[in-house]
Tab-separated table of C-alpha atoms and ligand atoms in Angstrom:
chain	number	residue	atom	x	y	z
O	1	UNK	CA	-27.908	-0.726	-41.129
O	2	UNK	CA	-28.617	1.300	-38.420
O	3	UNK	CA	-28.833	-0.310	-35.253
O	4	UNK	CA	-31.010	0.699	-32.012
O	5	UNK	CA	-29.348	1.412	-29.202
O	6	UNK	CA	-29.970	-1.337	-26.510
O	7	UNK	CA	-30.233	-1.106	-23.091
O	8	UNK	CA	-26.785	-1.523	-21.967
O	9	UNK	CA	-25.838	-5.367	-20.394
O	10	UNK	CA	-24.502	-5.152	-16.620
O	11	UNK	CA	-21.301	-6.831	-18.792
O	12	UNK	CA	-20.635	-3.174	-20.053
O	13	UNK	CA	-19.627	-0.751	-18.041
O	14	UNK	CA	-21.446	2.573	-17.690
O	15	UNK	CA	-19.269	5.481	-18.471
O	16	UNK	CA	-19.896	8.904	-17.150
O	17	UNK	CA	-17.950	11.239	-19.398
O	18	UNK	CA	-15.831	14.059	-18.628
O	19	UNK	CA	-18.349	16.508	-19.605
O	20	UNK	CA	-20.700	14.931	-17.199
O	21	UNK	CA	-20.990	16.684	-13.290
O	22	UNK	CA	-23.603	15.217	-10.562
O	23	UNK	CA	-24.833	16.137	-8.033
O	24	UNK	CA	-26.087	13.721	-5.108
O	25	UNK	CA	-26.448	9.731	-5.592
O	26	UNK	CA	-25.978	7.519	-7.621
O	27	UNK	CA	-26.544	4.156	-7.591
O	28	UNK	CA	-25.337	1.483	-10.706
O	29	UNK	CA	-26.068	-2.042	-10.632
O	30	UNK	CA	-22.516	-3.761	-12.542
O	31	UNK	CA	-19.270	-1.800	-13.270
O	32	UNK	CA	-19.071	2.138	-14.206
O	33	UNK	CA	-15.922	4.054	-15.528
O	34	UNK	CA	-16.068	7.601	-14.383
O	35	UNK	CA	-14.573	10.158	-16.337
O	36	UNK	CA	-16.561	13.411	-15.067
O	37	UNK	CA	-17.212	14.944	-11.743
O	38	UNK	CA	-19.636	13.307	-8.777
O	39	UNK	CA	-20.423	15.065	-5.845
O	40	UNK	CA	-22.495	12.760	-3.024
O	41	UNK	CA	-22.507	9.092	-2.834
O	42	UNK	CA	-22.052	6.224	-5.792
O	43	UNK	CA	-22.621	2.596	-5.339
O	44	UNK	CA	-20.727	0.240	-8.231
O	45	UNK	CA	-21.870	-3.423	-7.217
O	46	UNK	CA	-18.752	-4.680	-9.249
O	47	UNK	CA	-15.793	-2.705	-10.531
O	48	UNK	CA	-15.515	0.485	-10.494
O	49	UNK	CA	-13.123	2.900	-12.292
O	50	UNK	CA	-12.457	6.664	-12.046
O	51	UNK	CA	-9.972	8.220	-14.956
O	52	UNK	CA	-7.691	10.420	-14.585
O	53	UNK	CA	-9.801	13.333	-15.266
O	54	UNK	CA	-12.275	11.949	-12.985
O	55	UNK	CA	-13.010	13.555	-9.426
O	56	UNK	CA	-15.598	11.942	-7.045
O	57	UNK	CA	-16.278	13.664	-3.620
O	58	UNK	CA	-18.084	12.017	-1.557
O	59	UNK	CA	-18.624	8.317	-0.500
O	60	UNK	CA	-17.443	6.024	-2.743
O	61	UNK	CA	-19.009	2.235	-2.210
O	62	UNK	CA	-17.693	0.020	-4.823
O	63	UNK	CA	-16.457	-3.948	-5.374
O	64	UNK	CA	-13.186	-3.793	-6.799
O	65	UNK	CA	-11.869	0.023	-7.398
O	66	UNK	CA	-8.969	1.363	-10.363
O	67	UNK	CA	-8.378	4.954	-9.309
O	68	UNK	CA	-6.363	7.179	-11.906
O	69	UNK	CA	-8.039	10.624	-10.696
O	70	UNK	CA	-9.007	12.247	-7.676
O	71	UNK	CA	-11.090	11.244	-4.419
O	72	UNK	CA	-12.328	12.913	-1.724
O	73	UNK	CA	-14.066	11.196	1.206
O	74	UNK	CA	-14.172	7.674	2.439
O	75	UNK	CA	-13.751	4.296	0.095
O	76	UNK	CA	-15.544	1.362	0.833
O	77	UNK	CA	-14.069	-1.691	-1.146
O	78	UNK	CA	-15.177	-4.881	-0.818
O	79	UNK	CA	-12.327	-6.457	-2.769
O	80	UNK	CA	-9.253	-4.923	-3.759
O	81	UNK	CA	-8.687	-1.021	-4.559
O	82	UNK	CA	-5.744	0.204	-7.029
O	83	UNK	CA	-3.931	3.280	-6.708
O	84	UNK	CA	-2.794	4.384	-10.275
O	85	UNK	CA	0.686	6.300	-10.861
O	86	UNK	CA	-1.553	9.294	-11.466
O	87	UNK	CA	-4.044	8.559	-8.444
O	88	UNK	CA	-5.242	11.002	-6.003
O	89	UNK	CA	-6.781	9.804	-2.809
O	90	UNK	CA	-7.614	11.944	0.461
O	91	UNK	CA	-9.937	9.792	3.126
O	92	UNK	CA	-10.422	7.029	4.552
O	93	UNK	CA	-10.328	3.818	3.133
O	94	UNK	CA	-11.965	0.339	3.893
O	95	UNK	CA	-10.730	-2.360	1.506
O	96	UNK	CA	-10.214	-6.356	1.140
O	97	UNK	CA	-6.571	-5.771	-0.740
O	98	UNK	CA	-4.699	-2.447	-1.489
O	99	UNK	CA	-2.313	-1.569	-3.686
O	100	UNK	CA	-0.819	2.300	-4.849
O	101	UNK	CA	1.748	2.844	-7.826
O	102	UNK	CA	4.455	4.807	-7.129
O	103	UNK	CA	3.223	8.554	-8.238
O	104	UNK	CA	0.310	7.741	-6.289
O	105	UNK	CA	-0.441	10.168	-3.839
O	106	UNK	CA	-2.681	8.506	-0.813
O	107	UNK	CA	-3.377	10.002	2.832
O	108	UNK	CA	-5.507	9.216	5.324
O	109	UNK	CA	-6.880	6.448	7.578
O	110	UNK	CA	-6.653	3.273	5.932
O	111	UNK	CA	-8.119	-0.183	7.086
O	112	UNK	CA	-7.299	-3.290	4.929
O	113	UNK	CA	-8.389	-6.833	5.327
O	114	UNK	CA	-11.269	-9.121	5.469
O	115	UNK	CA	-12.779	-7.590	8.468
O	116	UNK	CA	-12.319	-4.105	6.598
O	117	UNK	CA	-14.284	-5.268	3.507
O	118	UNK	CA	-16.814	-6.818	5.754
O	119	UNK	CA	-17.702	-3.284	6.774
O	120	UNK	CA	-17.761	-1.979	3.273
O	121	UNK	CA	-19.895	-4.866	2.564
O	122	UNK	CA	-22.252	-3.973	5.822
O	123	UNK	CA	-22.094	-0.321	4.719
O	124	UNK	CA	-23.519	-1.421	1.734
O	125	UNK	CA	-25.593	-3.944	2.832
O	126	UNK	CA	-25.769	-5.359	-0.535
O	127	UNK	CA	-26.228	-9.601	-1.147
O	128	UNK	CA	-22.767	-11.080	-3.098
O	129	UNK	CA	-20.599	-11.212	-0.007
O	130	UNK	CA	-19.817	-15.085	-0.666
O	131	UNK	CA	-17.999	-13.983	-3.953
O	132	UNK	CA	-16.263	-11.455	-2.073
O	133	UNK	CA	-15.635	-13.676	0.761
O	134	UNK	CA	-13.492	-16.530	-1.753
O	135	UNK	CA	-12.142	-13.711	-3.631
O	136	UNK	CA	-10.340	-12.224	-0.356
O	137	UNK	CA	-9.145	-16.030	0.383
O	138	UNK	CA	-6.931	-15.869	-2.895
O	139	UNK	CA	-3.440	-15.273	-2.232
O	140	UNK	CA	-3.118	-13.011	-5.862
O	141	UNK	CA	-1.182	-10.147	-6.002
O	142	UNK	CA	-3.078	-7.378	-7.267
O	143	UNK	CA	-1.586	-4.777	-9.369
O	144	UNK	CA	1.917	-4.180	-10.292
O	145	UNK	CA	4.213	-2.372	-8.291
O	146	UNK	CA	7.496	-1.746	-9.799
O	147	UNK	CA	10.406	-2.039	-6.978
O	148	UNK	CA	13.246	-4.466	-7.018
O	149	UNK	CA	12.280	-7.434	-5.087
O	150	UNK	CA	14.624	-7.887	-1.680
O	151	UNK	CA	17.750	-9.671	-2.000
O	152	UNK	CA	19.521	-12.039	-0.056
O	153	UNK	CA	17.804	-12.760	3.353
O	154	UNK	CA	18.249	-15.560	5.712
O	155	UNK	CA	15.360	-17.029	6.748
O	156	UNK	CA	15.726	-19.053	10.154
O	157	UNK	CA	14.999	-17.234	12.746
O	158	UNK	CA	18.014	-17.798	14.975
O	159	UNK	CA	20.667	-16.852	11.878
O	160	UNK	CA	18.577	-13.764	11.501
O	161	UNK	CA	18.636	-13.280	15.567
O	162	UNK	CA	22.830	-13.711	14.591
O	163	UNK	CA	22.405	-11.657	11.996
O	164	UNK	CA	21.246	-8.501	13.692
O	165	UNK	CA	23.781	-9.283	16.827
O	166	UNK	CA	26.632	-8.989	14.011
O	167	UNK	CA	25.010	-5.817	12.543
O	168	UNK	CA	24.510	-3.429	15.058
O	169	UNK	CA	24.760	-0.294	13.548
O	170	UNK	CA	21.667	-0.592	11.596
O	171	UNK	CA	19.762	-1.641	15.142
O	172	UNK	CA	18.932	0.231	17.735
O	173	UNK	CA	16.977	-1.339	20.390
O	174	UNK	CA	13.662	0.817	21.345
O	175	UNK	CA	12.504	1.340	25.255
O	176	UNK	CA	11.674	-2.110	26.294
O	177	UNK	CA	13.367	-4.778	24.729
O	178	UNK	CA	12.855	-8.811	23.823
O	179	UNK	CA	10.052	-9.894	25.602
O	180	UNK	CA	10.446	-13.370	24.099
R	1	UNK	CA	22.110	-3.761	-8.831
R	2	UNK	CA	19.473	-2.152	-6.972
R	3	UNK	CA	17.940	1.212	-7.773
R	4	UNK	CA	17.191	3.790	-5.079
R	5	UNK	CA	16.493	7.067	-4.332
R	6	UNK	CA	18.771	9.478	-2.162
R	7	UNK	CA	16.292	10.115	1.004
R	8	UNK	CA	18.204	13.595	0.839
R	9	UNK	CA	17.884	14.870	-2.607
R	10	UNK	CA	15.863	12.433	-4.531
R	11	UNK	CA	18.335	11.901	-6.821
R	12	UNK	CA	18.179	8.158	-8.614
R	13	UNK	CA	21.107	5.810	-8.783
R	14	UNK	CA	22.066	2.291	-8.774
R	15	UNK	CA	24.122	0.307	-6.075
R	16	UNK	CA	25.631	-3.312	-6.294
R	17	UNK	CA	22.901	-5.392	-4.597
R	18	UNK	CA	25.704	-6.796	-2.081
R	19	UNK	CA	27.033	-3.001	-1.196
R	20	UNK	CA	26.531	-2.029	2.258
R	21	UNK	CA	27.757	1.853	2.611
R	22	UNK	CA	27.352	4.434	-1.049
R	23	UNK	CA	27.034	8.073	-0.807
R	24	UNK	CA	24.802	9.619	-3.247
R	25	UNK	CA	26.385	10.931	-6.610
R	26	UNK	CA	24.530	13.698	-6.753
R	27	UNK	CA	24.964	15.180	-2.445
R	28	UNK	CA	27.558	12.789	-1.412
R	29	UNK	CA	25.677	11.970	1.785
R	30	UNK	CA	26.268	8.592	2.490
R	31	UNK	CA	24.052	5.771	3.072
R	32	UNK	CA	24.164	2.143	4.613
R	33	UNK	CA	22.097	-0.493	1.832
R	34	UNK	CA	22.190	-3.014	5.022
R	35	UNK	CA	19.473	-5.729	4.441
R	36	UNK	CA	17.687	-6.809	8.254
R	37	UNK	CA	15.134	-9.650	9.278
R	38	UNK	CA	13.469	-9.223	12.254
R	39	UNK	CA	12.025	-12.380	14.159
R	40	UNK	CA	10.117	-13.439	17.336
R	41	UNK	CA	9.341	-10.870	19.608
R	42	UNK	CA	10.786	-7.503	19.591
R	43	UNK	CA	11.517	-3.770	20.364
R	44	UNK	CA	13.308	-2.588	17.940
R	45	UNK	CA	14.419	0.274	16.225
R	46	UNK	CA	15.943	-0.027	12.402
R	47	UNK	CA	17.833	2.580	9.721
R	48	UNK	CA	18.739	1.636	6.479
R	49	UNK	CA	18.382	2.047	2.915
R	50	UNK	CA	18.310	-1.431	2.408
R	51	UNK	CA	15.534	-4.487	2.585
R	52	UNK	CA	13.712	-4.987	6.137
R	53	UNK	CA	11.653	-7.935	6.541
R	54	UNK	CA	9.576	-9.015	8.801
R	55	UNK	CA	9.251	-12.899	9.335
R	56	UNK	CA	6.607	-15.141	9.444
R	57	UNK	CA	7.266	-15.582	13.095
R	58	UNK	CA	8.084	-11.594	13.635
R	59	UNK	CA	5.827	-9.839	16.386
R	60	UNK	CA	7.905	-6.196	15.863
R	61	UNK	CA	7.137	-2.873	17.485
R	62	UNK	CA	9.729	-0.119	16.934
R	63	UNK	CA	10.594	2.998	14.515
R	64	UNK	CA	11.717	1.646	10.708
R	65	UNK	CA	13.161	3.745	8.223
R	66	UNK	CA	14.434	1.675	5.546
R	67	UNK	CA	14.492	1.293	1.812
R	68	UNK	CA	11.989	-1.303	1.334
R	69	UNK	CA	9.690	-3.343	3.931
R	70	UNK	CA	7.977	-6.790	3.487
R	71	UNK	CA	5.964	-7.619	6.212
R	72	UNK	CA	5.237	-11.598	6.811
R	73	UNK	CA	4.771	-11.444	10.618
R	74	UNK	CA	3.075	-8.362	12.532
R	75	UNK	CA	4.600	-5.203	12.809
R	76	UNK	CA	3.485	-1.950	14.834
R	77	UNK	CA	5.440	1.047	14.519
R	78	UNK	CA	6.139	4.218	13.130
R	79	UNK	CA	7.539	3.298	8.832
R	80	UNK	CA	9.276	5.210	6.788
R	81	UNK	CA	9.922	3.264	3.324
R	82	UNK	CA	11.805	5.231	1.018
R	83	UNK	CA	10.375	2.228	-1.883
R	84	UNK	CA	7.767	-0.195	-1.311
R	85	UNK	CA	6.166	-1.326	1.424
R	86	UNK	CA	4.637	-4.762	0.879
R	87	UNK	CA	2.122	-7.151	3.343
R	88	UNK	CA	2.349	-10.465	2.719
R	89	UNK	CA	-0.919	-12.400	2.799
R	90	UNK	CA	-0.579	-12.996	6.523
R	91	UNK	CA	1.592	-10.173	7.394
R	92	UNK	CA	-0.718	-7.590	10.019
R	93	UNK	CA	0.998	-4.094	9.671
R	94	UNK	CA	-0.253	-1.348	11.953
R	95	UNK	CA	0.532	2.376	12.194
R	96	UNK	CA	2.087	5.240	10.403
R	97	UNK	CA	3.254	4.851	7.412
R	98	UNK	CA	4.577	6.779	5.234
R	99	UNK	CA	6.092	5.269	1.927
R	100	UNK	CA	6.495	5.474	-2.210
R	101	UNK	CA	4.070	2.641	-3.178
R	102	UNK	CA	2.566	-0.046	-1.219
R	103	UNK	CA	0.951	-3.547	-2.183
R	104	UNK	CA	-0.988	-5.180	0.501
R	105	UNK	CA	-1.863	-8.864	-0.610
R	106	UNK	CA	-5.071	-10.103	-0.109
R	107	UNK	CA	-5.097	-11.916	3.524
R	108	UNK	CA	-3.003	-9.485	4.918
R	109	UNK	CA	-4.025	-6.532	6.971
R	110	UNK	CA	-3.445	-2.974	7.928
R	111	UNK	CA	-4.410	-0.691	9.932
R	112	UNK	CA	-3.305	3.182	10.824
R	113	UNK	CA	-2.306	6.090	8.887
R	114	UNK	CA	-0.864	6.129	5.502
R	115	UNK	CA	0.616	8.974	3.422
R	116	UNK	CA	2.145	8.336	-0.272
R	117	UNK	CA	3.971	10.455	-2.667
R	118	UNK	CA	3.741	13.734	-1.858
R	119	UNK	CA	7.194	13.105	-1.136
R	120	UNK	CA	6.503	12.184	2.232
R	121	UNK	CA	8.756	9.041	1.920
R	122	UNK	CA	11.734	11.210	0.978
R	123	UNK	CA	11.910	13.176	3.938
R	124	UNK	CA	14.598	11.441	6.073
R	125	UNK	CA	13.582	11.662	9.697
R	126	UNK	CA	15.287	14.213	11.716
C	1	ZN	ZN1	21.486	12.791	-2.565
């Protein structure tokens, strides 16, 4: 029973392949998985995922963003981007939440927050903000970062003030001091 | 016990989570594992290989170098985090930073210059 191939559902993700190189822009309404090489500019309006062979230089406009290869230019993200262990990122980056794996390597300007997904949302001047908007109000930890969590710290703020009087030698006060 | 990374020679080893001076096994240079919490307003300056925080009610400006950094106040400065560097969902981090890995929760914010890997974390400041 052969079966036609169908017009792919913005469920399923469009995969470029590793085989694959373009040139210029490239626009994809739903999520993409990027395996190849894009030079230019790609809008994802949901998630959008470049493998570790994958290599995208250029601007990068996306919702939420997985990155296990390399990229080159600026990152708009209007929710949260991942840094994988095996990530490559030079640029700048605009995003709602960040997060980067150790092995990650990352430099570059870097703006997170609402106000910095706003402006990947104005860059792209695209219509589901409101989604985006309740999304950033979640308090949910994206990604997994694997570090011990910190032990053993006081809390109040006058026991901590005690604290740091009783542990000097890890202190050193900078040119101007308390101011409150 | 607490894994870390000799800022010196990379070397990986475990301390007790309640020691406060090691040296590395592999360079000998020794290290302080000093936990800190910084809150209200401050200048201030911090070394260690240990935990920094930053509290709710922190509003920090100064140098850090320290193991690991969680950041529930506002911090500006200059970071170096030989782990993770973590913003809490209303923690406002701004600066350079350079660190291993890094987790910044949704509703919390940064701003300024960040390098990971590359072994930039690793390079104890002069
Ligand atoms: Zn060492």
């Amino acid at each position: 029973m052969a079966q036609h191939p169908q017009e792919p559902s913005t469920s399923q993700p469009t995969v470029i392949g590793g085989n694959c190189r373009l040139v210029g822009e490239l626009f994809l309404e739903g999520s993409a998985i990027i395996h190849g090489q894009i030079e230019g500019q790609i809008e994802v309006t949901e998630t959008l995922e470049i493998g570790e062979g994958g290599l995208v230089s250029g601007t990068v406009r996306a919702g939420a963003m997985a990155v296990h290869g390399r990229v080159e230019g600026e990152v708009y993200c209007t929710d949260a981007l991942h840094l994988g262990s095996t990530a490559n990122l030079t640029g700048d980056v605009f995003a709602a939440a960040f997060s980067a794996e150790e092995g990650a390597v990352c430099r570059g300007q870097v703006v997170i927050g609402q106000q910095a997904a706003e402006a990947g949302r104005a860059a792209r001047g695209s219509g589901r903000d409101a989604m985006a908007d309740a999304a950033a109000e979640e308090q949910v930890v994206a990604g997994h970062i694997e570090q011990g969590a910190p032990t053993s710290v006081s809390t109040s703020p006058n026991a901590a003030k005690s604290l740091l009087r009783r542990r000097p030698s890890i202190l050193s006060t900078g040119p101007r001091s308390a101011a409150g | 016990m607490r894994a870390v990374r000799c800022p010196f020679c990379e070397a990986p080893f475990e301390v007790s989570s309640r020691a406060i001076n090691a040296r590395c096994p592999k360079c000998t240079k020794p290290m302080r594992f000093e936990d800190a919490e910084l809150n209200g307003f401050c200048n201030q300056n911090v070394t260690t290989m240990g935990t920094v925080r930053i509290g709710r009610k922190g509003v920090v400006r100064g140098r850090i170098e320290c193991g690991s950094l969680v950041v529930s106040g506002q911090l500006d400065g200059t970071i170096r985090i030989n782990g993770c560097c973590i913003v809490q969902p209303r923690g406002v981090l701004r600066g350079e930073i350079a660190a291993r890995s890094m987790l910044i929760e949704r509703g919390g914010s940064f701003e300024g210059t960040v390098e990971i890997g590359g072994g930039a974390a690793a390079r104890p400041a002069a």
